[in-house]
PDB file of C-alpha atoms in Angstrom:
ATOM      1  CA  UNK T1013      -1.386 -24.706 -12.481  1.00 59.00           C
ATOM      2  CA  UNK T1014      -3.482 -25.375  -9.461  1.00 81.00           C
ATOM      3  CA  UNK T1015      -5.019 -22.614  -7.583  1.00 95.00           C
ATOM      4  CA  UNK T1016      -6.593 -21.691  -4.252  1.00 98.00           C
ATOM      5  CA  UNK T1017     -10.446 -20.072  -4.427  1.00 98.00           C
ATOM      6  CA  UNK T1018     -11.116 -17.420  -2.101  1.00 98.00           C
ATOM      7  CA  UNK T1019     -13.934 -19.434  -0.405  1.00 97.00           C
ATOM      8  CA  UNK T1020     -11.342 -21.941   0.580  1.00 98.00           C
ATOM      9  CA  UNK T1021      -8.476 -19.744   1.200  1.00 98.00           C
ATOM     10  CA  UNK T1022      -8.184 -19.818   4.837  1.00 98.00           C
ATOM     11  CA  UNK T1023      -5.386 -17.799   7.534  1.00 98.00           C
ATOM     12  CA  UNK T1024      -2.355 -19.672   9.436  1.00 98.00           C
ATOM     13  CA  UNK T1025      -4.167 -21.219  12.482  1.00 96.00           C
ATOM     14  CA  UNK T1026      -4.459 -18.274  15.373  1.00 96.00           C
ATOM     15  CA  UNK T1027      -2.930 -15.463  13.336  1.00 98.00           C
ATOM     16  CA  UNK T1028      -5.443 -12.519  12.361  1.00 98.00           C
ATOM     17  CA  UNK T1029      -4.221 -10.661   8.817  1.00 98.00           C
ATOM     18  CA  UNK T1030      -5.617  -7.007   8.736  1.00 98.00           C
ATOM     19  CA  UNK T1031      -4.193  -5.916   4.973  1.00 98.00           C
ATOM     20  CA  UNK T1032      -4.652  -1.848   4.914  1.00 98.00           C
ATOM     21  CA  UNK T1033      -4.883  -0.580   1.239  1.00 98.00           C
ATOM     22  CA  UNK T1034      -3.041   2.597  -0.155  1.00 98.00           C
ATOM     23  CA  UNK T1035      -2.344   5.436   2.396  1.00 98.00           C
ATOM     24  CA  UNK T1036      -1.672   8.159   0.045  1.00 98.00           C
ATOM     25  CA  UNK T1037      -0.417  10.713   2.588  1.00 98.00           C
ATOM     26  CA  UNK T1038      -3.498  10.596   4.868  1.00 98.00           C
ATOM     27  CA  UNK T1039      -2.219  10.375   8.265  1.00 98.00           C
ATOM     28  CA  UNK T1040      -5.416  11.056   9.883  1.00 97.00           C
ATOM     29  CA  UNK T1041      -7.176   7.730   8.608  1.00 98.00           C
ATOM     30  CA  UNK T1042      -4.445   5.133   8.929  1.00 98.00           C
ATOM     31  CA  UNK T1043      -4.473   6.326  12.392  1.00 98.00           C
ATOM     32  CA  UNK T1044      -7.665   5.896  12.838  1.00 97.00           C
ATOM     33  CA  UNK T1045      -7.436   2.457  11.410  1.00 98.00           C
ATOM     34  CA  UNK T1046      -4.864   1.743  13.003  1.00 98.00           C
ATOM     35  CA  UNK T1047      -6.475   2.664  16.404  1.00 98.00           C
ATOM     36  CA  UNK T1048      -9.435   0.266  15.015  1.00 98.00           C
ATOM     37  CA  UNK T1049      -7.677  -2.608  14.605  1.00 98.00           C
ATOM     38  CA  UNK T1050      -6.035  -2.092  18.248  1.00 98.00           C
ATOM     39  CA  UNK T1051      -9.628  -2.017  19.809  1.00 98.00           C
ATOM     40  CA  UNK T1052     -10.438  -5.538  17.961  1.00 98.00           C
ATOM     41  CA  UNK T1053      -7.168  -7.059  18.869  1.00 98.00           C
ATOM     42  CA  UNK T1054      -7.764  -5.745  22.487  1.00 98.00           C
ATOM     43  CA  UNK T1055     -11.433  -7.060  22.666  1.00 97.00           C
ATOM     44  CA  UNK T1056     -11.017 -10.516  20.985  1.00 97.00           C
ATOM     45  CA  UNK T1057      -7.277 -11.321  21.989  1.00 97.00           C
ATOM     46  CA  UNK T1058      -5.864 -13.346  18.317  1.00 97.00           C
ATOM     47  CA  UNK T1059      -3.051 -15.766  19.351  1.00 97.00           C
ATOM     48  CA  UNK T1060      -1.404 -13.580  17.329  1.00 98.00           C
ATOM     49  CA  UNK T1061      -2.115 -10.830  14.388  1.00 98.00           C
ATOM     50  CA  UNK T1062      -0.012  -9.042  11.400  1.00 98.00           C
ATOM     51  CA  UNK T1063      -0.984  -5.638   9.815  1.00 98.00           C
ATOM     52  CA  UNK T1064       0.090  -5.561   6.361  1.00 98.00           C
ATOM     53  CA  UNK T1065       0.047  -2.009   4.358  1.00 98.00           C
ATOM     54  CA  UNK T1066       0.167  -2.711   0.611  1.00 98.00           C
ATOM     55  CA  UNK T1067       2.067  -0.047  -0.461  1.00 98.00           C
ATOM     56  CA  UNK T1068       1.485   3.818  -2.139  1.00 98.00           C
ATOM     57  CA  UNK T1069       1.889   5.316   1.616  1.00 98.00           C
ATOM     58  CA  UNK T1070       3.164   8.901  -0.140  1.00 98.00           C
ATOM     59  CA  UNK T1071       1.421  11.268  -2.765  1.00 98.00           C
ATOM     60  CA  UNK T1072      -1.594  12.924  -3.476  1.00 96.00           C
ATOM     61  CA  UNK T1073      -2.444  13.094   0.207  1.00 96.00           C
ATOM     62  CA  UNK T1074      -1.431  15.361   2.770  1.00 96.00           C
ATOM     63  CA  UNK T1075       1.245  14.424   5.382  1.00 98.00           C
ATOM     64  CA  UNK T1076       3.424  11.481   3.315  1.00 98.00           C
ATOM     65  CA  UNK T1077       6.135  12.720   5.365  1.00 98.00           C
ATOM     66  CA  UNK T1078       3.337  11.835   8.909  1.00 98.00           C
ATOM     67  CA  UNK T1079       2.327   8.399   7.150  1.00 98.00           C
ATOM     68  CA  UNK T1080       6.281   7.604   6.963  1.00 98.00           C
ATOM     69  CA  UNK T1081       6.785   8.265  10.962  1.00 98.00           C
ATOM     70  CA  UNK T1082       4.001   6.956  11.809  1.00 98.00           C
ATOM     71  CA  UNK T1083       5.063   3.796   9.903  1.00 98.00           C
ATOM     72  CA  UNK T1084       8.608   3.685  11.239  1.00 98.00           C
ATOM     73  CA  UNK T1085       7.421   4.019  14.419  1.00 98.00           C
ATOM     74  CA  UNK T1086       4.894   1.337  14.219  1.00 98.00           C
ATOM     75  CA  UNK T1087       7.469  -1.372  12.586  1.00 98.00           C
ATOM     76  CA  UNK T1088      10.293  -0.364  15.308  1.00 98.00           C
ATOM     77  CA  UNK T1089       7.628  -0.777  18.099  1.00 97.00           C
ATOM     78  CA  UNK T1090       6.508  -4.420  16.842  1.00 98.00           C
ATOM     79  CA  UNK T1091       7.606  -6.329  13.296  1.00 97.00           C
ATOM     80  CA  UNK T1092       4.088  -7.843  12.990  1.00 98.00           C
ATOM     81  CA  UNK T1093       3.634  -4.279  11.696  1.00 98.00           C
ATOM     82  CA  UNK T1094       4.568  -5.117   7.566  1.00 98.00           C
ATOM     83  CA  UNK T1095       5.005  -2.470   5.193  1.00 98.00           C
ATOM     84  CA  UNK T1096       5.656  -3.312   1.550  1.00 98.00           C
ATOM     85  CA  UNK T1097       6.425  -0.920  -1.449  1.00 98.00           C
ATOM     86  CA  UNK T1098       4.355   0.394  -4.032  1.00 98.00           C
ATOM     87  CA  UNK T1099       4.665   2.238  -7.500  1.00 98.00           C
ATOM     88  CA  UNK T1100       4.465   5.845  -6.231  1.00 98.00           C
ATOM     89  CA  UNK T1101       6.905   4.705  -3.338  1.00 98.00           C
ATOM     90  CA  UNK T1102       9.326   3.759  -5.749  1.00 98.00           C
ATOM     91  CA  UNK T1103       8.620   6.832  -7.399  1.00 98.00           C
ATOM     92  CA  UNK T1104       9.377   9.014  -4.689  1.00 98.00           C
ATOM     93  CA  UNK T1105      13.033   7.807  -4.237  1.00 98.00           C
ATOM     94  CA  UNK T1106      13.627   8.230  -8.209  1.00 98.00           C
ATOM     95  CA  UNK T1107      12.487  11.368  -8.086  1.00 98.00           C
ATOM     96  CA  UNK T1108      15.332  12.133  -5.207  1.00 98.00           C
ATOM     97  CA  UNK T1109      17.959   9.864  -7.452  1.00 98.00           C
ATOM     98  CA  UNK T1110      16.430  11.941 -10.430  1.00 96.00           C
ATOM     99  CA  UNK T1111      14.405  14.869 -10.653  1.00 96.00           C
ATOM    100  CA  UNK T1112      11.911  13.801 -13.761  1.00 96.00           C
ATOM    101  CA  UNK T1113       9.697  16.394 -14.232  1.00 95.00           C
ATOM    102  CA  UNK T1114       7.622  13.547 -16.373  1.00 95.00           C
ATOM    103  CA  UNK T1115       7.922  10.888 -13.994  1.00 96.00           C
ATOM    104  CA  UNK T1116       5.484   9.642 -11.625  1.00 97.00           C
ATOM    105  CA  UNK T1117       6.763  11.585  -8.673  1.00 97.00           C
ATOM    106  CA  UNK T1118       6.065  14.916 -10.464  1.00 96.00           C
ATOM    107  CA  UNK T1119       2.988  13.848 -12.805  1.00 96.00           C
ATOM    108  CA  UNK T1120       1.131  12.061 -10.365  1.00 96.00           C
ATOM    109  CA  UNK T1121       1.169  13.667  -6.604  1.00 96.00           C
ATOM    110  CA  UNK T1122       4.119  14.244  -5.697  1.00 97.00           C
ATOM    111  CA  UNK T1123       3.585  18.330  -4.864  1.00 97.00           C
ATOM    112  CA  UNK T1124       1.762  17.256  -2.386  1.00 97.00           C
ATOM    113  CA  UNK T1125       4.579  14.978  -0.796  1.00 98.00           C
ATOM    114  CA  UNK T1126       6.618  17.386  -1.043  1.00 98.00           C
ATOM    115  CA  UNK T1127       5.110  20.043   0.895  1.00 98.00           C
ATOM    116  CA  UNK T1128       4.943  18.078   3.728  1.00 98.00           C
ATOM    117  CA  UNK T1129       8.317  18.371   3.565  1.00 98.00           C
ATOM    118  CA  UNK T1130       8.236  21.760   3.903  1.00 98.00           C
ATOM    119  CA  UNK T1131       9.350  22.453   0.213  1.00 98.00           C
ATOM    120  CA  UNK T1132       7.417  23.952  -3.202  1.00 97.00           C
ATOM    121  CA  UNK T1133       8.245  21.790  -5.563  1.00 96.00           C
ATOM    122  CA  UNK T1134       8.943  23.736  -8.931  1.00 94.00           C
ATOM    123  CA  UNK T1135       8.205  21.929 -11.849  1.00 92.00           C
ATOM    124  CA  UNK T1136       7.296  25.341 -14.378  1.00 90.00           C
ATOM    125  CA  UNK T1137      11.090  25.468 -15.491  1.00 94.00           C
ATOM    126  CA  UNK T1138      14.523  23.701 -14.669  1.00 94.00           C
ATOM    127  CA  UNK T1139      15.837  26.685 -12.389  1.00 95.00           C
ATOM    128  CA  UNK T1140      13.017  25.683 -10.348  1.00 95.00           C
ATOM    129  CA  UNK T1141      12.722  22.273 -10.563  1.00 96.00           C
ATOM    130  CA  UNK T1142      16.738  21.552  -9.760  1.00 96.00           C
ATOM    131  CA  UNK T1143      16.511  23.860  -6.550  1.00 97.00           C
ATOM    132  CA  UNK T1144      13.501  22.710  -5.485  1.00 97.00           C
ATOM    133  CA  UNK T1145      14.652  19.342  -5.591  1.00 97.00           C
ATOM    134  CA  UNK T1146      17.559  20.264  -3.898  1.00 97.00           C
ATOM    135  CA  UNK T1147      15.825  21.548  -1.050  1.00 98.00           C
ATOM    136  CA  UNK T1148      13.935  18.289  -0.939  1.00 98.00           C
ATOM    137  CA  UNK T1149      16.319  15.738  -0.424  1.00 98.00           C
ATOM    138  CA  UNK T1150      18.200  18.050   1.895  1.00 98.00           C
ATOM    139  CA  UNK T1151      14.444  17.915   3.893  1.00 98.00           C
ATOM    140  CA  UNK T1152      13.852  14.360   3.362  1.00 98.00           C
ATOM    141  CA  UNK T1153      15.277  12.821   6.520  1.00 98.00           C
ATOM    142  CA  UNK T1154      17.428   9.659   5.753  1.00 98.00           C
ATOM    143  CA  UNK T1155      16.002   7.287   8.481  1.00 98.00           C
ATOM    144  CA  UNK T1156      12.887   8.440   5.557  1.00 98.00           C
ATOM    145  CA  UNK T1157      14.954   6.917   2.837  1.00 98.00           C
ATOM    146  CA  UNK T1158      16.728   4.032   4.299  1.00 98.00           C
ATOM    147  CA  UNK T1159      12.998   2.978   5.619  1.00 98.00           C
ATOM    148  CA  UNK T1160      11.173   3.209   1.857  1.00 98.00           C
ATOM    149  CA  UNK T1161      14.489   1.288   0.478  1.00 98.00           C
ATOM    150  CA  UNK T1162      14.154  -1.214   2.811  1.00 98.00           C
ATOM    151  CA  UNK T1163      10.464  -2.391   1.701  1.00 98.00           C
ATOM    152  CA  UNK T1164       9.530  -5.968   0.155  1.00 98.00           C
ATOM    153  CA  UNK T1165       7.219  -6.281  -2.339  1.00 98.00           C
ATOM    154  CA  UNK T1166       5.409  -9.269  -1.439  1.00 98.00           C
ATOM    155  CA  UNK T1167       4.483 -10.981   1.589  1.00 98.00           C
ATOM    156  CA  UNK T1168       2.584 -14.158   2.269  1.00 98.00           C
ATOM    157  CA  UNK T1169       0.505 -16.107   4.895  1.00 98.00           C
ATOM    158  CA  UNK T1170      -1.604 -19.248   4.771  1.00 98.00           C
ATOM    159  CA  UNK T1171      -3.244 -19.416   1.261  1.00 98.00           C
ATOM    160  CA  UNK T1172      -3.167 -15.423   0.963  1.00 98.00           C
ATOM    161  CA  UNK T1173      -0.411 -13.388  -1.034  1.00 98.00           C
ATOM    162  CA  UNK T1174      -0.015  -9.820  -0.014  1.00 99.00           C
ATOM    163  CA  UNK T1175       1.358  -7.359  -3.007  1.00 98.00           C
ATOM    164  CA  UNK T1176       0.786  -4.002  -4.110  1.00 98.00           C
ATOM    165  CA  UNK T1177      -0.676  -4.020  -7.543  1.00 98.00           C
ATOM    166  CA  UNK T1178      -0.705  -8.032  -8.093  1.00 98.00           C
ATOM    167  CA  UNK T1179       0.858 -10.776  -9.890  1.00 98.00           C
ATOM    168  CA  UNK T1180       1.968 -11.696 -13.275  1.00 98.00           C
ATOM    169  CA  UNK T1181      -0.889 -14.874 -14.001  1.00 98.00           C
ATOM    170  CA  UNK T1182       0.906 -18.352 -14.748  1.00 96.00           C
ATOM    171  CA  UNK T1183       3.918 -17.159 -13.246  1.00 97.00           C
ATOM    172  CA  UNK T1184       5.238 -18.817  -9.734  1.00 97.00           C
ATOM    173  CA  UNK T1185       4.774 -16.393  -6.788  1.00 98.00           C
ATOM    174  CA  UNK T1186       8.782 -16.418  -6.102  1.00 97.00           C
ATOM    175  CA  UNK T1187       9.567 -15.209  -9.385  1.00 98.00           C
ATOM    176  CA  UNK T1188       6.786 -12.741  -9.668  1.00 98.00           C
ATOM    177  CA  UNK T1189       9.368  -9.598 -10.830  1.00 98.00           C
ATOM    178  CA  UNK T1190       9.172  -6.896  -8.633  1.00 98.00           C
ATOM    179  CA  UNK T1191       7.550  -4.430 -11.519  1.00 98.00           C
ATOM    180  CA  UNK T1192       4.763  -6.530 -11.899  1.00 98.00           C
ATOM    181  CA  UNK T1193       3.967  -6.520  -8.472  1.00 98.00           C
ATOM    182  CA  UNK T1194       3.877  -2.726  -8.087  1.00 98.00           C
ATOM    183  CA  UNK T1195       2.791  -1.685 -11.441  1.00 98.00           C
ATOM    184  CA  UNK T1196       0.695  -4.698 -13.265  1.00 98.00           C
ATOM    185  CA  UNK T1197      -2.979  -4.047 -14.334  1.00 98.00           C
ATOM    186  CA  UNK T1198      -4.973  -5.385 -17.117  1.00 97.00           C
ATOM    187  CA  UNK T1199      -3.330  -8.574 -17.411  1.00 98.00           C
ATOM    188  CA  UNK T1200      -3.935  -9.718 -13.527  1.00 98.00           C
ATOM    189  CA  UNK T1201      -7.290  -7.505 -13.366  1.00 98.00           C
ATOM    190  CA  UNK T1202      -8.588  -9.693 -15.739  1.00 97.00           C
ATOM    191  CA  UNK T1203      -7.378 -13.235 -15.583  1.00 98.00           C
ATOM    192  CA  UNK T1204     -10.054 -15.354 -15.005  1.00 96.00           C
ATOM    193  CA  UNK T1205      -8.063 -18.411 -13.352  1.00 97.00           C
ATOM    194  CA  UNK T1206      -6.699 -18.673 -10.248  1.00 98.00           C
ATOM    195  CA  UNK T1207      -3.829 -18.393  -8.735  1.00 98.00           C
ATOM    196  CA  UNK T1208      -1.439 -20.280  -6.359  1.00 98.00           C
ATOM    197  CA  UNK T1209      -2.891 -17.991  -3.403  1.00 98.00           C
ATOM    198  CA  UNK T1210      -5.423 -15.716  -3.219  1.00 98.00           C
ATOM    199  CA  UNK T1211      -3.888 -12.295  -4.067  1.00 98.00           C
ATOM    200  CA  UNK T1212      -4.729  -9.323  -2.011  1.00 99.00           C
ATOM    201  CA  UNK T1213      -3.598  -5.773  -3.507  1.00 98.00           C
ATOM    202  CA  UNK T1214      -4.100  -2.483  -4.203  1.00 98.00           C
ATOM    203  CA  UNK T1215      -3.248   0.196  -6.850  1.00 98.00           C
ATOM    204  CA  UNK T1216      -6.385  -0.110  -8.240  1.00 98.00           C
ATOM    205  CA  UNK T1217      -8.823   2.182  -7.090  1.00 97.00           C
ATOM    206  CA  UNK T1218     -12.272   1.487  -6.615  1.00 96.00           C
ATOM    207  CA  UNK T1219     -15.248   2.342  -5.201  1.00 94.00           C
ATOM    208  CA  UNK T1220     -16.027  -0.043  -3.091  1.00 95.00           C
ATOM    209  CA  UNK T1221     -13.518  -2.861  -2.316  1.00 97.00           C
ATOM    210  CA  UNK T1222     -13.492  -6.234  -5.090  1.00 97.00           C
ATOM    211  CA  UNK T1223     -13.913  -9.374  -3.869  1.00 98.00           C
ATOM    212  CA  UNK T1224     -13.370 -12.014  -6.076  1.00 98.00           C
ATOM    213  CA  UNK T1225     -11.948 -15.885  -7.011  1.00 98.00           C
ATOM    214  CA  UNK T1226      -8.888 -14.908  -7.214  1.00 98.00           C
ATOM    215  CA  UNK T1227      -7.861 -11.752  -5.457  1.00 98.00           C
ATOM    216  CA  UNK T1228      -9.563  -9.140  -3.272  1.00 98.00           C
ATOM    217  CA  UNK T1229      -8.951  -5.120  -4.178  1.00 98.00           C
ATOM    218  CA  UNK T1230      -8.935  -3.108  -0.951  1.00 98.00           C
ATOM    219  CA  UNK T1231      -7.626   0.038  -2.879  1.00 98.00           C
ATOM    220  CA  UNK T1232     -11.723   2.478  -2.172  1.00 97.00           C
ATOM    221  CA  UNK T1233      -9.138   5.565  -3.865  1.00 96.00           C
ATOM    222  CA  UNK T1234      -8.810   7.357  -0.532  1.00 96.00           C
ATOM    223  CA  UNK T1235      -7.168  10.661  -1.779  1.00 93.00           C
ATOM    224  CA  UNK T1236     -10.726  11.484  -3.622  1.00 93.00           C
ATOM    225  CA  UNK T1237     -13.450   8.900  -1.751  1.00 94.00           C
ATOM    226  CA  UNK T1238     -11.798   9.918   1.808  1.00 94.00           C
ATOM    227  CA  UNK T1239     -12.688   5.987   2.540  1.00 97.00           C
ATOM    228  CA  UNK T1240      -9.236   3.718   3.778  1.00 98.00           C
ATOM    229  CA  UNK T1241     -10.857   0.312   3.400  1.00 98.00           C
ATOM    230  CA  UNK T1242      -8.951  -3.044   4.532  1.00 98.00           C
ATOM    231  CA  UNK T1243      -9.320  -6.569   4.017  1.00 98.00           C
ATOM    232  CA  UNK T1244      -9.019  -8.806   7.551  1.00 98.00           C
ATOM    233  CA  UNK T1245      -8.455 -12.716   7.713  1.00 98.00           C
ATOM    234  CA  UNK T1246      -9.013 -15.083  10.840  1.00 98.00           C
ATOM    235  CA  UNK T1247      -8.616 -18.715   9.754  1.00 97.00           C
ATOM    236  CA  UNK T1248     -11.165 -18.935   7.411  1.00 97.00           C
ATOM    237  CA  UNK T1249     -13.116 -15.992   8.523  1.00 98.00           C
ATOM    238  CA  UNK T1250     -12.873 -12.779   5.857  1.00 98.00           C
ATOM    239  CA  UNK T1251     -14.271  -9.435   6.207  1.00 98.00           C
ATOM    240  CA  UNK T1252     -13.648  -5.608   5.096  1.00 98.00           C
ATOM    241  CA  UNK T1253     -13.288  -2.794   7.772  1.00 98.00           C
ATOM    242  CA  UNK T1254     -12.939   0.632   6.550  1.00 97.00           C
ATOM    243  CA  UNK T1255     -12.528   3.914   8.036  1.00 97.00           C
ATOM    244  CA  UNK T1256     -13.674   7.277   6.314  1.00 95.00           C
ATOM    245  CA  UNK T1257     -14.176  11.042   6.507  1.00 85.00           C
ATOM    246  CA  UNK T1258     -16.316  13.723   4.626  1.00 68.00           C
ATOM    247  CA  UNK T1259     -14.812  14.799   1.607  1.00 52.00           C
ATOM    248  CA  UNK T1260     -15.789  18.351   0.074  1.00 49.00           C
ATOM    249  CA  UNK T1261     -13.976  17.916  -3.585  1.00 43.00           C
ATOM    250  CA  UNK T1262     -10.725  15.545  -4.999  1.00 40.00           C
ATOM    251  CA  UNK T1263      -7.194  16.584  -3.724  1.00 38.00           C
TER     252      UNK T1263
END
């Protein structure tokens, strides 16, 4: 299987890609990104631009249920605003569908999500957890749910696929299945060939954003680093923006 390098991998002609890495519930900094990338496109005027979040907007963080709004808003004011779904997105809606208190929702940040909300979520005993979860999805608006259904997994421009977590390797990009791309590690991390398009992801946290061959990691772990990085393509122009606040301990 032929593959692109990133050194070659170049933009459609007069479209500028920012790709935003996972959100977690921090309102405050996709904001501020957000209000970054406006200045640029202001100042240098792309024929035209697409900002692509890669997924994990809720948990951990804390305003999921901010991130969400601000989200809706931003695709209902103009669809070059792309969202796609991640693991802990999906999680979030099982957990509504099903309250696991094992699951990802519960195990992994989803107290957090919750209280933005407005609800405690009790995981000590099943009293707790069923009426606590009842109280969520009564809080959860439904324009909240209709919008996290509605996410792809995947979207792609010029030589650059956009995912959350990455691709099965050797597989064709349309039949990637949609697990892979929201939950696959080891066996993308660490393929050494490349693919049919550069993949840019997340899910991964890091320290500093990866940048290499075959795929580009903009996930710099914002609920403990307080850094939201992102990955930006202009033809064959690449470079990493981030935006960042102090952080006193891990949330």
């Amino acid at each position: 299987m032929t593959g692109v390098h990133f050194l070659d991998a170049r933009g459609p002609e007069g479209m500028r890609i920012y790709a935003i890495g996972d959100t977690h519930g921090h309102l405050e900094l996709l904001a501020e990104m957000h209000a970054r990338i406006a200045q640029e496109i202001i100042r240098d005027r792309p024929a035209d631009w697409r900002i692509i979040h890669l997924g994990d907007l809720v948990d951990r963080g804390p305003d999921s249920r901010g991130v969400i709004e601000f989200l809706i808003a931003a695709t209902a004011r103009d669809s070059r605003n792309i969202v796609l779904t991640g693991n802990h997105d999906v999680g979030f809606l099982d957990f509504l569908a099903n309250p696991d208190p094992e699951g990802l929702f519960a195990r992994f940040g989803g107290v957090e999500t919750a209280s933005s909300y407005g609800v405690s979520l009790g995981l000590d005993n099943v009293t707790s957890l069923q009426a606590s979860h009842a109280q969520l999805v009564r809080s959860v608006p439904e324009s909240h749910v209709r919008f996290l259904r509605g996410l792809p997994y995947s979207a792609s421009f010029g030589d650059f696929f956009f995912c959350h977590a990455g691709v099965r390797p050797e597989v064709p990009l349309e039949r990637q299945d949609p697990q892979d791309l929201i939950w696959i590690r080891k066996e993308f991390l660490n393929y050494p060939g490349l693919h049919p398009k550069v993949v840019i992801h997340g899910h991964t946290p890091q320290a500093e954003p990866e940048v290499m061959a075959n795929r580009v990691n903009v996930d710099t772990g914002v609920y403990y680093s307080g850094a939201l990085s992102a990955f930006v393509i202009d033809g064959a122009d690449k470079r990493l923006i981030s935006v960042a606040r102090p952080v006193s301990g891990r949330q």
